[in-house]
GROMACS .gro file of C-alpha atoms in nm:
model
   78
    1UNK     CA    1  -1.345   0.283   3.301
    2UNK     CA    2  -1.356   0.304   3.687
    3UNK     CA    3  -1.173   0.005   3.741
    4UNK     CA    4  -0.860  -0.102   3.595
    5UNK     CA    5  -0.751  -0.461   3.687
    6UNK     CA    6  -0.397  -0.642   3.600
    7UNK     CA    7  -0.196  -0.943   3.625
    8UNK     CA    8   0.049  -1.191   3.426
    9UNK     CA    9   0.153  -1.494   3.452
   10UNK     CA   10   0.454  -1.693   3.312
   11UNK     CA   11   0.368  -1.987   3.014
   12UNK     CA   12   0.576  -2.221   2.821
   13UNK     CA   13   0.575  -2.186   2.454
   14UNK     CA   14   0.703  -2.500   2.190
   15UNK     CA   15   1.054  -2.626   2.269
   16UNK     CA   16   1.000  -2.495   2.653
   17UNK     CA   17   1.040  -2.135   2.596
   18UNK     CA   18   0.936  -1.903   2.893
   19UNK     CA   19   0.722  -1.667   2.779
   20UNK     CA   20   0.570  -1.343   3.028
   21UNK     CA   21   0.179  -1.274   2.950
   22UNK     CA   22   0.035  -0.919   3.085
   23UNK     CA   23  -0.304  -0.855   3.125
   24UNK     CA   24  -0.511  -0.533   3.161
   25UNK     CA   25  -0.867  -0.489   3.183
   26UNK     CA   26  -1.096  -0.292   3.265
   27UNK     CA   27  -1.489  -0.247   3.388
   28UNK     CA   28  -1.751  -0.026   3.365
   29UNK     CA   29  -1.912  -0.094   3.776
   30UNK     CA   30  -2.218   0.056   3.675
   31UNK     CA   31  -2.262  -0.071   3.379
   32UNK     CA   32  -2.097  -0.436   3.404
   33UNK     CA   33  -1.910  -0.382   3.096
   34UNK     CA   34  -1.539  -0.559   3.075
   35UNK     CA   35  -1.290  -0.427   2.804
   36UNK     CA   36  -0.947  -0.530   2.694
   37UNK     CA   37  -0.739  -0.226   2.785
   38UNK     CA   38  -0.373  -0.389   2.748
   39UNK     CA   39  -0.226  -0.756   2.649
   40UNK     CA   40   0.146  -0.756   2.645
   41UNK     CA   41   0.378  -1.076   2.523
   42UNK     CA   42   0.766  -1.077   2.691
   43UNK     CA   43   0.766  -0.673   2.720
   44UNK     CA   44   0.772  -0.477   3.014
   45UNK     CA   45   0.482  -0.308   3.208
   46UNK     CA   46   0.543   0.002   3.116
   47UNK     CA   47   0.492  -0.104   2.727
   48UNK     CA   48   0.141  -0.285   2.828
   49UNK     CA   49   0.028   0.009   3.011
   50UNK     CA   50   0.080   0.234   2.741
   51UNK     CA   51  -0.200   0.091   2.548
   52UNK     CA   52  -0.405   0.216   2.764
   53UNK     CA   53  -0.461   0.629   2.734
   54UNK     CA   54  -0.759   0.671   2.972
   55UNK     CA   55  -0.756   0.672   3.364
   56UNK     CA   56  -0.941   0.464   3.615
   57UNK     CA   57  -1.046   0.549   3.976
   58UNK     CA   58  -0.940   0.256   4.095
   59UNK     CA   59  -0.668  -0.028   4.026
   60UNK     CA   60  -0.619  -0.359   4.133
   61UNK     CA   61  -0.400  -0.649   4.146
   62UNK     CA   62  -0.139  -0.907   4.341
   63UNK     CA   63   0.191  -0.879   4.389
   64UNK     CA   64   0.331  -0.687   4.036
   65UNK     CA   65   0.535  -0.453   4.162
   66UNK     CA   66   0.658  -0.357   3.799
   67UNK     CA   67   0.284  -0.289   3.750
   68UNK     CA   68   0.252  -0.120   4.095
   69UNK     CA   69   0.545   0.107   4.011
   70UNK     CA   70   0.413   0.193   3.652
   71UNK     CA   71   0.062   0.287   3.805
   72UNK     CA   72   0.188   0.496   4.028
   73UNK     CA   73   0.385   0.745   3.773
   74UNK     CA   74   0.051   0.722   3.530
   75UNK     CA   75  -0.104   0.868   3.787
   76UNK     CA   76   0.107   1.145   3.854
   77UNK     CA   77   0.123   1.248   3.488
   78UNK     CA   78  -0.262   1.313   3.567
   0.00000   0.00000   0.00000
C-alpha cells in the first residue's frame, strides 16, 4: 500500500449506547486498488493499527490525534 487512510466516528448502538468505530484503509495509487487494513469497535488506536503489519508512504486523515500519535511511533519502529 502507498497510502494508508483513517478515521472514526462515534454511533449509537440499541438502548443508546455510544459506541467508537475506527477505520483504516488503504490504496494501491497505481493500481486503484482499496483494501481493508484495520476496523476497530470501542478499542484504542493503537489496537486498530496493529492489524495492520505493512507500511505506507503516505497517511492521511482529520483531526485523530490518537491516530496521529500512533502513526508516528509505527513509523519509527521502521
Amino acid at each position: 500500500m502507498d497510502l494508508f487512510m483513517g478515521d472514526g466516528t462515534k454511533t449509537r448502538g440499541c438502548g443508546g449506547k455510544k459506541n467508537e468505530v475506527h477505520v483504516l484503509l488503504g490504496k494501491n495509487q497505481e493500481t486503484g486498488e482499496k483494501e481493508l487494513l484495520g476496523l476497530g469497535v470501542n478499542e484504542s488506536w493503537r489496537e486498530t493499527v496493529s492489524q495492520f503489519s505493512g507500511k505506507a508512504e503516505v497517511a492521511v486523515s482529520d483531526n485523530e490525534a490518537s491516530l496521529r500519535v500512533v502513526l508516528l511511533e509505527k513509523s519509527v519502529e521502521y
